[in-house]
PDB file of C-alpha atoms in Angstrom:
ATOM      1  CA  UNK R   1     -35.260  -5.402  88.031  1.00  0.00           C
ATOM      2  CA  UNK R   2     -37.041  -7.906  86.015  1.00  0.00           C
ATOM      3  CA  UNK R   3     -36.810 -11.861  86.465  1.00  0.00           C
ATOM      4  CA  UNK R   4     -35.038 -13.681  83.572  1.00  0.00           C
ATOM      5  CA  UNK R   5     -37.508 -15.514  82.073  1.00  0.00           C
ATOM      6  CA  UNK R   6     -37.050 -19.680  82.991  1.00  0.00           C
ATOM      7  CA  UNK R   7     -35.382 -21.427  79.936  1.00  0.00           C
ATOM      8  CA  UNK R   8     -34.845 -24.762  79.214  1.00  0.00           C
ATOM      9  CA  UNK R   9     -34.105 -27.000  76.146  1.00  0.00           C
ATOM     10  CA  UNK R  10     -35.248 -30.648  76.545  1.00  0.00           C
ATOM     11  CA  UNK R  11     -33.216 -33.608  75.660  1.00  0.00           C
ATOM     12  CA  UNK R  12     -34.283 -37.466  74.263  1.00  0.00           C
ATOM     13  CA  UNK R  13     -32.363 -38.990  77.758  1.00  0.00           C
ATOM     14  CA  UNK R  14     -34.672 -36.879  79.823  1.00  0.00           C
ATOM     15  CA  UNK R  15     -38.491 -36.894  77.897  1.00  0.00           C
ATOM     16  CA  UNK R  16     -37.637 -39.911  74.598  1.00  0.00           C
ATOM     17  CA  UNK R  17     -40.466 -40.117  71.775  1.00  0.00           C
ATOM     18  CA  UNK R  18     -40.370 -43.367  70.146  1.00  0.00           C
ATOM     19  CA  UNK R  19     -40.958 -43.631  66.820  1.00  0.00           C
ATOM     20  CA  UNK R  20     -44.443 -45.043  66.850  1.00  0.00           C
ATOM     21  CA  UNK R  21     -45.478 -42.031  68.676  1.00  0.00           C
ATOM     22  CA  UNK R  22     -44.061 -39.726  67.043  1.00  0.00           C
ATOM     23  CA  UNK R  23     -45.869 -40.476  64.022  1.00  0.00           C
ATOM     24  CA  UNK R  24     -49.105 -40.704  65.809  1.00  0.00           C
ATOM     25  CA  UNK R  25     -48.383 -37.069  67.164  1.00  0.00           C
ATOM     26  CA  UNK R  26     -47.199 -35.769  63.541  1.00  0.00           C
ATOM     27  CA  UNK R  27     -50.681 -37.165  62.782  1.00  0.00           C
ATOM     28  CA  UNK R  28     -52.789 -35.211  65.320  1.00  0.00           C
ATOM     29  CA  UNK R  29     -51.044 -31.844  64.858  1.00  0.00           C
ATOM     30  CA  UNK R  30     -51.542 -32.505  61.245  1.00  0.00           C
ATOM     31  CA  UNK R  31     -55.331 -32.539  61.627  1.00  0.00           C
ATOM     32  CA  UNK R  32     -55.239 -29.352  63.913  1.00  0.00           C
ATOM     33  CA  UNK R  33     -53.359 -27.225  61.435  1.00  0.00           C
ATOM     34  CA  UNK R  34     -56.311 -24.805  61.281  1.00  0.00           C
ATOM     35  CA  UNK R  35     -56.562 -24.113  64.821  1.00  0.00           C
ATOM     36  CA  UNK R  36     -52.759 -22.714  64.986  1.00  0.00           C
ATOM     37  CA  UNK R  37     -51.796 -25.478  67.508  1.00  0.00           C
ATOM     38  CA  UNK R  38     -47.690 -24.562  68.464  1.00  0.00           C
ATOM     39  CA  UNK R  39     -46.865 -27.577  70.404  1.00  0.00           C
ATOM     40  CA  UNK R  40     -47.942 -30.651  72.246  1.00  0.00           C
ATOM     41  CA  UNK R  41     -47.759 -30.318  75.697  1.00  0.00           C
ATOM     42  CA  UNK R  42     -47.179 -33.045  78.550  1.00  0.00           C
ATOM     43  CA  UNK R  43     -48.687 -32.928  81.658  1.00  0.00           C
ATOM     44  CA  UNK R  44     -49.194 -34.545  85.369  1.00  0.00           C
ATOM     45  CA  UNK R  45     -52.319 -34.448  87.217  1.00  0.00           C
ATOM     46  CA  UNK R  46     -52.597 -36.134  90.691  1.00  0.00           C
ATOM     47  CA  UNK R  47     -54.928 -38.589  92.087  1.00  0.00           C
ATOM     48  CA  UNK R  48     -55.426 -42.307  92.138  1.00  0.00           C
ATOM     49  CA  UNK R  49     -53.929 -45.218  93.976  1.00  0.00           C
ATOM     50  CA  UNK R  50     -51.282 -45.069  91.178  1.00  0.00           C
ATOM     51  CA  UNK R  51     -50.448 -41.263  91.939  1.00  0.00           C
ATOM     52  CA  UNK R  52     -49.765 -38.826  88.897  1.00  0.00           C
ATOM     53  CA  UNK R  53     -51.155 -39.545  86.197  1.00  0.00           C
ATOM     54  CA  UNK R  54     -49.542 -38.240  82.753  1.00  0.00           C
ATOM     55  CA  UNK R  55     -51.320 -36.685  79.874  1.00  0.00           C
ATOM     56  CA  UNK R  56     -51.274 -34.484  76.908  1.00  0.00           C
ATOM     57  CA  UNK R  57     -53.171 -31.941  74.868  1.00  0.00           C
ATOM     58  CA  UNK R  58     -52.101 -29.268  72.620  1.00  0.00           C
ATOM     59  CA  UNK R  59     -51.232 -25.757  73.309  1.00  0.00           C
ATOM     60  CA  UNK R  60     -50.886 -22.427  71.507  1.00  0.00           C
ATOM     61  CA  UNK R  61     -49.035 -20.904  74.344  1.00  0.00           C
ATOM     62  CA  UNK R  62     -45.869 -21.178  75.693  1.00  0.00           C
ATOM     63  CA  UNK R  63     -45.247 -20.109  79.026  1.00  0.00           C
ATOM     64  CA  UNK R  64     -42.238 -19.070  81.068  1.00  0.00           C
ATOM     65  CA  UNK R  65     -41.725 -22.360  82.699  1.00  0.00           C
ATOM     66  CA  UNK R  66     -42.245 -24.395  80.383  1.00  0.00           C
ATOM     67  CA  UNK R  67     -39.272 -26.912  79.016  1.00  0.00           C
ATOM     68  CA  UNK R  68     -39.114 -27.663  74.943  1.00  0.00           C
ATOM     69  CA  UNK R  69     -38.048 -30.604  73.150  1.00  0.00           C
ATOM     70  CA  UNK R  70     -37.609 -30.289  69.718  1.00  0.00           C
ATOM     71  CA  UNK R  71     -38.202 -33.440  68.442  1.00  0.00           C
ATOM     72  CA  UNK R  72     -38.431 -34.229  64.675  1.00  0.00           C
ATOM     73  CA  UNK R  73     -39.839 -31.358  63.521  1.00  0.00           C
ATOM     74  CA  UNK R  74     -42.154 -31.077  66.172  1.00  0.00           C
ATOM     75  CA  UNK R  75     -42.183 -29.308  69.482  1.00  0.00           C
ATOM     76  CA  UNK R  76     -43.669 -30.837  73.107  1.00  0.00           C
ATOM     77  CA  UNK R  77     -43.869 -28.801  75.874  1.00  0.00           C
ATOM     78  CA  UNK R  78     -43.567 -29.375  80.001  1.00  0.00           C
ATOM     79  CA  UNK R  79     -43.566 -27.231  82.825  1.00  0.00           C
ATOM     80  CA  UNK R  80     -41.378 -27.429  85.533  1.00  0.00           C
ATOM     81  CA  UNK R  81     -43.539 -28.925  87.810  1.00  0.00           C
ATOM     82  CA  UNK R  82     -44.320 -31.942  85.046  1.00  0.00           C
ATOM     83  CA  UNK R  83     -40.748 -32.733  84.562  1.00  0.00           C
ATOM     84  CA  UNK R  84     -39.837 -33.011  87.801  1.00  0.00           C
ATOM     85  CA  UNK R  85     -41.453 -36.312  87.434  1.00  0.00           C
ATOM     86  CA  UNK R  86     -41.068 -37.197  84.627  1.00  0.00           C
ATOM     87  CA  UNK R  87     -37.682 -36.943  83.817  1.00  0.00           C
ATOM     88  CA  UNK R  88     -35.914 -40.223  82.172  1.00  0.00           C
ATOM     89  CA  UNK R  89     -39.968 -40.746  80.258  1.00  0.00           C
ATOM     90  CA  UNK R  90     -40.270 -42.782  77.765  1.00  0.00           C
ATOM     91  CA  UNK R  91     -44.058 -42.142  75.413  1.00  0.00           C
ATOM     92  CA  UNK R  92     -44.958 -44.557  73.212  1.00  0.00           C
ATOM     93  CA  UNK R  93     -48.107 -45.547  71.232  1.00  0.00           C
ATOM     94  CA  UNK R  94     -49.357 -49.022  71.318  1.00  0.00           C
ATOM     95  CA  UNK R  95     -52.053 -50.258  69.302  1.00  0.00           C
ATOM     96  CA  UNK R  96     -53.641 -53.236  71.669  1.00  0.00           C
ATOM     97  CA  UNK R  97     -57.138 -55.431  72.139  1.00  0.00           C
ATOM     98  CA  UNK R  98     -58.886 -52.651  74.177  1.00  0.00           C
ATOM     99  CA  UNK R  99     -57.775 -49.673  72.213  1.00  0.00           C
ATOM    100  CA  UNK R 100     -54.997 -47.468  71.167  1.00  0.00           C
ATOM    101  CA  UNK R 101     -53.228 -45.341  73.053  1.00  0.00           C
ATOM    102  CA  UNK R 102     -50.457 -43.000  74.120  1.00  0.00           C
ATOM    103  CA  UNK R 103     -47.930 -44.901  76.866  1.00  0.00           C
ATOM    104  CA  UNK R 104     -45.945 -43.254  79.359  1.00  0.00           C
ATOM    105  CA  UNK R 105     -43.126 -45.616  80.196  1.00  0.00           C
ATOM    106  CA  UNK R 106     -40.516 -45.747  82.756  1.00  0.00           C
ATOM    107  CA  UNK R 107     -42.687 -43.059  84.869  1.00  0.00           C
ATOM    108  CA  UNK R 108     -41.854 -44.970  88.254  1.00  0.00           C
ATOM    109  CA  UNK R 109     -38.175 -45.553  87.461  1.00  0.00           C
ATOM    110  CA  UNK R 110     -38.195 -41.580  86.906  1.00  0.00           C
ATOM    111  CA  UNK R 111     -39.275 -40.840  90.689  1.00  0.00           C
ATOM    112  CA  UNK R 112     -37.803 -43.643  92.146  1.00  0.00           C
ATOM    113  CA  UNK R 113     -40.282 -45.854  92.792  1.00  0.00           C
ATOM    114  CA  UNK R 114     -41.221 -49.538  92.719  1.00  0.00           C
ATOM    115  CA  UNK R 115     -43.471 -49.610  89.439  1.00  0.00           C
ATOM    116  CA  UNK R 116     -46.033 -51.117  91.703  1.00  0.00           C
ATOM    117  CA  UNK R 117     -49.555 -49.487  92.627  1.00  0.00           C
ATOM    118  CA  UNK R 118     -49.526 -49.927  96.703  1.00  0.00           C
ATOM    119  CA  UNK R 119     -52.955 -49.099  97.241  1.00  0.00           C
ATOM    120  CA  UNK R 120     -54.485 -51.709  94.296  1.00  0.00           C
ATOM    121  CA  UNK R 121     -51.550 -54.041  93.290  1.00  0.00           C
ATOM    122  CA  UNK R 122     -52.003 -52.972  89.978  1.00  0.00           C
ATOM    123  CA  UNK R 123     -48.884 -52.572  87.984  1.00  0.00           C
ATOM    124  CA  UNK R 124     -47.182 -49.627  86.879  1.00  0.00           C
ATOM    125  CA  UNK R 125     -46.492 -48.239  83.288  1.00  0.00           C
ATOM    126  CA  UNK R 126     -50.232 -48.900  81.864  1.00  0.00           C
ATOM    127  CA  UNK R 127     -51.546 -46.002  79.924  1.00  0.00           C
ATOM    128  CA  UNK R 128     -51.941 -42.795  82.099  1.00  0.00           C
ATOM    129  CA  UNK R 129     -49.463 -44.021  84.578  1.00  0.00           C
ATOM    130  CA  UNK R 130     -52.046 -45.080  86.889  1.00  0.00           C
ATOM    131  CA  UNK R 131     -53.151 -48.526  87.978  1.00  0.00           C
ATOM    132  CA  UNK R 132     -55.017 -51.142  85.840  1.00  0.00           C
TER     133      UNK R 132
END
């Protein structure tokens, strides 16, 4: 007997797009229109004195773990693994001095912990999740 497939539908409480970021990703998946690009998808990666740190790229795939948010026309993607910590996300996109960028906010509020970087000082919530 086969496994049912893993299937989950997103909501703005747990993974929230702001506005300014959603334009900015409307933007990019408008410039990779030729290359058949189905979704943005979010993603951890560990490592740091900050911990995870959270990224994205696009995707053409889909797999069986992954979690969808349909969000203004657009689709992001996250495995299970991802939104374990990240639910309760905010992503944002700030235009500053040093550069533009995507934001991942509320990222140590979502696993419960301080917003501080123990091993640095650094503060939480910079771009990447990691320390500064």
């Amino acid at each position: 007997m086969s496994q049912p497939a893993y299937q989950y539908e997103l909501s703005e409480t747990e993974v929230a797009i702001t506005p300014a970021a959603t334009d900015k990703m409307k933007e990019l998946l408008a410039e990779m229109e030729e290359d058949e690009v189905e979704a943005i998808r979010v993603f951890i990666a560990g490592g740091g004195c900050g911990g995870m740190s959270y990224g994205m790229t696009f995707t053409n795939e889909r797999t069986d773990y992954d979690s969808v948010l349909d969000h203004d026309g657009m689709k992001v993607y996250v495995d299970a693994v991802a939104l374990n910590y990240m639910r309760g996300v905010e992503i944002d996109f700030v235009d500053q001095p040093m550069g533009a960028s995507f934001v991942f906010n509320n990222v140590f509020a979502a696993t419960g912990g301080s917003g501080a970087c123990g091993a640095c000082g650094g503060a939480g919530g910079v771009p990447g999740g990691g320390c500064a």
